[in-house]
Coordinates of C-alpha atoms in Angstrom, one line a residue:
X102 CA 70.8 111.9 83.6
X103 CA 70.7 113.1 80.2
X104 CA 73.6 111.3 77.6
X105 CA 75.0 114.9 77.6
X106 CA 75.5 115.3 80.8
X107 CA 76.9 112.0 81.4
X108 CA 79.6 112.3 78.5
X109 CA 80.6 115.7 80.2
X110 CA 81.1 113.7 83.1
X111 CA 83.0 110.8 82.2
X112 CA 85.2 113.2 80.0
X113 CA 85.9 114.9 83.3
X114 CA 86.7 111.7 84.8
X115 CA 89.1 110.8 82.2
X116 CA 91.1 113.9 82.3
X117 CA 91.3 113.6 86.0
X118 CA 92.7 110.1 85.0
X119 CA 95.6 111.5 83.7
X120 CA 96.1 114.2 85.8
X121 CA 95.1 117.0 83.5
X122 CA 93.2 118.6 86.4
X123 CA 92.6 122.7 84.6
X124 CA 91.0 121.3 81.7
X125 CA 88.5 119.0 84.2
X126 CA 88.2 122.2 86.0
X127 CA 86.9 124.1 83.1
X128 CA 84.7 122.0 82.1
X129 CA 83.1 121.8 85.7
X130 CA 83.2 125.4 85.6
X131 CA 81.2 126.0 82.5
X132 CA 78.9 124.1 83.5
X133 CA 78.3 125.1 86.7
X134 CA 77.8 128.3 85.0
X135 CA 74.2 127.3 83.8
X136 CA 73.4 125.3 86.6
X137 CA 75.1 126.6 90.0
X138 CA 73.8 124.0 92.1
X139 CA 74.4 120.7 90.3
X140 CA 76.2 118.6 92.7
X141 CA 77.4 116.0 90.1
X142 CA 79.9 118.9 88.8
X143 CA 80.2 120.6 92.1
X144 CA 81.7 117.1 93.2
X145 CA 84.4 117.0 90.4
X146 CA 84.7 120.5 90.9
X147 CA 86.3 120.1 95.2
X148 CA 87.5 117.2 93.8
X149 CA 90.1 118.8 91.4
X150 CA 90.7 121.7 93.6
X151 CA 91.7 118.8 96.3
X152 CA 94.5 117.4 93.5
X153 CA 95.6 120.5 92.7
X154 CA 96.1 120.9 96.5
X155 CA 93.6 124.2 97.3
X156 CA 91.9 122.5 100.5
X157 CA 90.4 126.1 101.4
X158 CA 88.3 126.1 98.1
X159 CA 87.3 122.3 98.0
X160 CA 86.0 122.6 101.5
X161 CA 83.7 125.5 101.0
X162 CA 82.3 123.7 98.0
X163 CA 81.8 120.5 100.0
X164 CA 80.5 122.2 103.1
X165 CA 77.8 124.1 101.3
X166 CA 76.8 120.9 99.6
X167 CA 76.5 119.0 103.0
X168 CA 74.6 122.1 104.2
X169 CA 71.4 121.5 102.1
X170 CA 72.1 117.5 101.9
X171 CA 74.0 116.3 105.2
X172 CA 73.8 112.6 104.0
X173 CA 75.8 112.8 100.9
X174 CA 78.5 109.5 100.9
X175 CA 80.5 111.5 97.8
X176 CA 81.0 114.6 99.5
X177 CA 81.2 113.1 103.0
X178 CA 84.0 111.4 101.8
X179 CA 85.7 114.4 99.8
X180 CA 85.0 116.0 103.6
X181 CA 86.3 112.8 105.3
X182 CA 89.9 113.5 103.3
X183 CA 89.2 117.2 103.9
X184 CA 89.9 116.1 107.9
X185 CA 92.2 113.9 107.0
X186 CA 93.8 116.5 105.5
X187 CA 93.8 118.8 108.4
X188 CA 95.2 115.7 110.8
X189 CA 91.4 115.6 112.4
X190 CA 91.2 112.1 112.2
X191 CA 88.9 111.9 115.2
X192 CA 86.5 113.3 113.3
X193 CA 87.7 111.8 110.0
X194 CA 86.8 108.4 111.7
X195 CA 83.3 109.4 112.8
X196 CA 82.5 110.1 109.0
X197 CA 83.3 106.4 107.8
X198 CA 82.0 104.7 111.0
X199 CA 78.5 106.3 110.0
X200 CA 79.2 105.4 106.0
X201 CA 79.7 102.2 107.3
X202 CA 76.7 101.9 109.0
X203 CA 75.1 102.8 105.5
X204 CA 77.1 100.9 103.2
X205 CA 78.3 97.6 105.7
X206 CA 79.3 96.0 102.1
X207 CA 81.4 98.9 100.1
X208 CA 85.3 97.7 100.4
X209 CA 86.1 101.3 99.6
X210 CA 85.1 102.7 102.8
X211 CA 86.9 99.1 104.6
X212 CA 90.3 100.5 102.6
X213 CA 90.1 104.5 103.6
X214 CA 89.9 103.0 107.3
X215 CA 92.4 101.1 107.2
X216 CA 94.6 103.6 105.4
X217 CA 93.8 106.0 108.4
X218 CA 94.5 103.3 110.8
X219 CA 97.9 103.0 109.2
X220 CA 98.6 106.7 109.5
X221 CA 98.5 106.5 112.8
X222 CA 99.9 102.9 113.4
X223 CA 97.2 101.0 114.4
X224 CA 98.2 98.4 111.9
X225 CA 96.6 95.3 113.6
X226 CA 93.7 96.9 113.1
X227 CA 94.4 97.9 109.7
X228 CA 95.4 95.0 108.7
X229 CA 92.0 93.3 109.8
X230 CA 89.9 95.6 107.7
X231 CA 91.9 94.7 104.5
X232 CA 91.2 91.6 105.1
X233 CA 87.4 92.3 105.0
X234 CA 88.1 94.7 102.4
X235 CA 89.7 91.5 100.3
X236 CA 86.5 89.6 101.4
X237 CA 84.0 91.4 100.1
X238 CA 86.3 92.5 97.0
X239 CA 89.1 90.2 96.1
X240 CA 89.9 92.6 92.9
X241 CA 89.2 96.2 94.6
X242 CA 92.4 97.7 93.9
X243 CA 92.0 100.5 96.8
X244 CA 92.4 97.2 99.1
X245 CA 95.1 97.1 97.3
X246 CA 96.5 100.5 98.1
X247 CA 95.7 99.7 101.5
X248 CA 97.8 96.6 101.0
X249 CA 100.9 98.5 100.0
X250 CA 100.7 101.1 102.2
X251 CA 100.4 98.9 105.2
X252 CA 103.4 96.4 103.7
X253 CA 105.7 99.6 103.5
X254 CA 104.8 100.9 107.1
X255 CA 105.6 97.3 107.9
X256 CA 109.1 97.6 106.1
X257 CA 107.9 94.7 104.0
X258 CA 107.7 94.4 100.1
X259 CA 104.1 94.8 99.0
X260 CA 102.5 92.6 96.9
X261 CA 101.2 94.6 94.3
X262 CA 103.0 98.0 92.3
X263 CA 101.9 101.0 94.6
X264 CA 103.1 103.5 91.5
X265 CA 101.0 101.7 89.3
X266 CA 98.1 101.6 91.6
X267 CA 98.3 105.8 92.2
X268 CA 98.9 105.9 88.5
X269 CA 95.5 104.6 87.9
X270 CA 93.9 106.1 91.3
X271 CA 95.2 109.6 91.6
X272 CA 92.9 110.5 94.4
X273 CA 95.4 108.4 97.0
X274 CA 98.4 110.7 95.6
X275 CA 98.0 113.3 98.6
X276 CA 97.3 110.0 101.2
X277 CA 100.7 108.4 100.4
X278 CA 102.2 111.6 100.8
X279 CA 100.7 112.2 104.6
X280 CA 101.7 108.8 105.4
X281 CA 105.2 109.5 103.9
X282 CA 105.5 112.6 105.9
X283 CA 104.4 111.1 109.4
X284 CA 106.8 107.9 108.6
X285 CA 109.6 110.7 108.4
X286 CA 109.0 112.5 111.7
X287 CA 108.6 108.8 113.5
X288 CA 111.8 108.4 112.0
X289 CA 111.2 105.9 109.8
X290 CA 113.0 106.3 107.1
X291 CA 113.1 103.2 104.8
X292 CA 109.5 102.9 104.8
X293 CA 108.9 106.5 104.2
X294 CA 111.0 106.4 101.2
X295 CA 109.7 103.1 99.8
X296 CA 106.0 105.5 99.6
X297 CA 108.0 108.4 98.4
X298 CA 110.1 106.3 95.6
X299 CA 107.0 104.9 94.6
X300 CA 105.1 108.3 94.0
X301 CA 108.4 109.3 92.0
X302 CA 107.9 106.7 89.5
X303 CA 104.3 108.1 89.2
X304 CA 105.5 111.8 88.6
X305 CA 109.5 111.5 88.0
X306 CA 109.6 115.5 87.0
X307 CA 108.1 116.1 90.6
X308 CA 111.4 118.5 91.9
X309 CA 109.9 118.4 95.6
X310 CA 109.5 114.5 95.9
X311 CA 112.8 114.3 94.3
X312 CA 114.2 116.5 97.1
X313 CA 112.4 114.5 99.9
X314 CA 114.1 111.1 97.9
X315 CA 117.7 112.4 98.2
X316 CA 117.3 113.7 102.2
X317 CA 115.4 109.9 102.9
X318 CA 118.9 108.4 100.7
X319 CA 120.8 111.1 102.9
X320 CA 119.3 109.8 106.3
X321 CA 119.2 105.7 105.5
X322 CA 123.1 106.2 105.0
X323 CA 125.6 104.6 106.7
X324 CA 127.7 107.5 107.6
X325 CA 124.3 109.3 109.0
X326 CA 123.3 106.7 111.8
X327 CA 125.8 108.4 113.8
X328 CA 123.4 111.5 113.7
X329 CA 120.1 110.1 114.2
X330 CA 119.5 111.7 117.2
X331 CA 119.6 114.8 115.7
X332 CA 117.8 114.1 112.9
X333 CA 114.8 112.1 115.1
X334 CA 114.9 114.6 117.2
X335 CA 115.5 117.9 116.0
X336 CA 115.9 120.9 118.1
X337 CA 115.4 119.0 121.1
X338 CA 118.6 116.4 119.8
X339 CA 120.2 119.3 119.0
X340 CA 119.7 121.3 122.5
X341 CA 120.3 117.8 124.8
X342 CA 123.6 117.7 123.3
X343 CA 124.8 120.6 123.4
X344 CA 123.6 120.8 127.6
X345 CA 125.2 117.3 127.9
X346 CA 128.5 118.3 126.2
X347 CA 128.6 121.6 127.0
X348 CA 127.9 120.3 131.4
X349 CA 130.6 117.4 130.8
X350 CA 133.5 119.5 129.4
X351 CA 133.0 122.1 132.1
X352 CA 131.9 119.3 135.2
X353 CA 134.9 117.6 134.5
X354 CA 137.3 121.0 134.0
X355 CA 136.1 121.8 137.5
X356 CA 136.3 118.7 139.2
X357 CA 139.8 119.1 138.1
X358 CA 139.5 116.1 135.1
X359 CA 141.4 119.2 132.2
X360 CA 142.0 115.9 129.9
X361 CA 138.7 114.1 129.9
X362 CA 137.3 117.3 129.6
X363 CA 139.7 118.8 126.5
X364 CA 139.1 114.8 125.1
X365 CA 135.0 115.5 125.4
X366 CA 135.2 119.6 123.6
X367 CA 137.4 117.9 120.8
X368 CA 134.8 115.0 120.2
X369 CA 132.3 117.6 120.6
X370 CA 133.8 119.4 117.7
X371 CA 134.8 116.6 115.9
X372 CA 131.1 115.9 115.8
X373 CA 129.7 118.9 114.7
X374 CA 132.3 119.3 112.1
X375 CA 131.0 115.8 110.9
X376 CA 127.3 117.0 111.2
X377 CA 127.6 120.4 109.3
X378 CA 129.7 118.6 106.0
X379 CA 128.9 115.0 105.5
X380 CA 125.0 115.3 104.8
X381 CA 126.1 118.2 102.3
X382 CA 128.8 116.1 101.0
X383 CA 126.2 113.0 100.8
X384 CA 123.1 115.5 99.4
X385 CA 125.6 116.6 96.6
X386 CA 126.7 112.9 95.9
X387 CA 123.1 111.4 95.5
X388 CA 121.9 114.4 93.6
X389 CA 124.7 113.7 91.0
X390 CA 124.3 109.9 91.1
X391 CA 120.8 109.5 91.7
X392 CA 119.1 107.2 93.8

């Protein structure tokens, strides 16, 4: 590799570093422009689409380059968060099992596993690759993203600053926000907003993780347990209770019960009353007092 070359490259890696993604972009893009089929900037290139969230764009790129060279670890992995991406984790999993095979010593590949292990709660196992992970690297801090991630699933305190870690390793930004999401529709909310304050402190201009913070503050309140099944739920919650209240007031106004039933439409009401105002009450409180 020619000095040239490699300064382009490790400017590129330093302006992905601190997130100035266009600029790293550009200067993949020019070039690329003289040589099309350099897979050095064609890596950078899917790489920095992938940050700036264009999947579409960064999997063409990677495809074509496993096309013509199927044994590629760097863009098997970009393809590897490509299917992670895309909630193929089947698949996802067959990619690192065959790095693995290739690279049995590289506490990288030891901390995306576990990380996809953790996304979909297999933290025993998880927690048993870290450990090799921790093994082979003591000071390999995406071991130590692992780490966190799995201590916050766990509801625990991790041992080492998650923020500062995605600070530094920018790639994981998108992870933590999939494993986020998925703590949120398990229901989880503490943990999910332990990944999500974390990531704020990152990017705190970010208006959408703000957002996310203040429903998560919204949800772990006090005067919201009383509504967790229709926030775990959803529509279903939402359509079991209407059947249940809606068949109790009317079972019970037949079976000739008129004041157990007129005591179950006025809790009824009561309840929705208290479901429509206090989490806008609460989401205007946080938003003015923070979090």
């Amino acid at each position: 590799m020619s000095s040239d070359k490699y300064d382009r490259l490790d400017q590129i890696s330093n302006l992905i570093a601190i997130k100035r993604f266009d600029e790293a972009m550009r200067i993949c893009e020019t070039e690329l422009s003289y040589q099309p089929d350099d897979t050095d900037f064609l890596y950078h290139k899917a790489r920095c689409l992938i940050l700036k969230d264009n999947w579409a764009e960064a999997e063409i790129i990677t495809q074509s380059v496993l096309n013509q060279s199927p044994e590629s670890a760097p863009f098997l992995l970009l393809q590897f968060s490509i299917f992670k991406q895309n909630k193929q984790f089947r698949e996802a999993e067959e990619i690192l099992l065959s790095l693995l095979k290739n690279y049995p010593e590289d506490a990288d590949l030891y901390a995306e596993y576990a990380i996809l292990l953790i996304q979909n709660f297999h933290l025993d196992k998880a927690r048993k690759l870290i450990q090799e992970g921790f093994r082979l690297d003591p000071e390999n801090s995406e071991i130590m993203i692992a780490n966190c991630l799995l201590s916050m699933t766990e509801g625990k305190t991790p041992e080492h600053s998650l923020s500062k870690l995605i600070s530094e390793h920018p790639d994981h930004q998108n992870t933590c926000i999939l494993l986020g999401n998925h703590l949120i529709e398990e229901g989880k909310y503490s943990q999910a907003f332990s990944i999500f304050q974390s990531l704020f402190l990152v990017n705190p201009d970010d208006t959408e993780t703000k957002d996310i913070l203040i429903r998560l503050k919204v949800k772990k309140s006090p005067f919201s347990w009383i509504l967790y099944p229709l926030n775990r739920f959803k529509n279903i919650g939402i359509i079991f209770f209407w059947a249940f209240f809606i068949g109790a007031t009317y079972g019970l106004k037949k079976l000739g019960y008129t004041t157990a039933s007129g005591i179950i439409s006025m809790i009824w009401i009561v309840y929705c009353i208290y479901s429509w105002i206090v989490p806008s009450a609460l989401r205007f409180w946080y938003q003015k007092r923070g979090f």
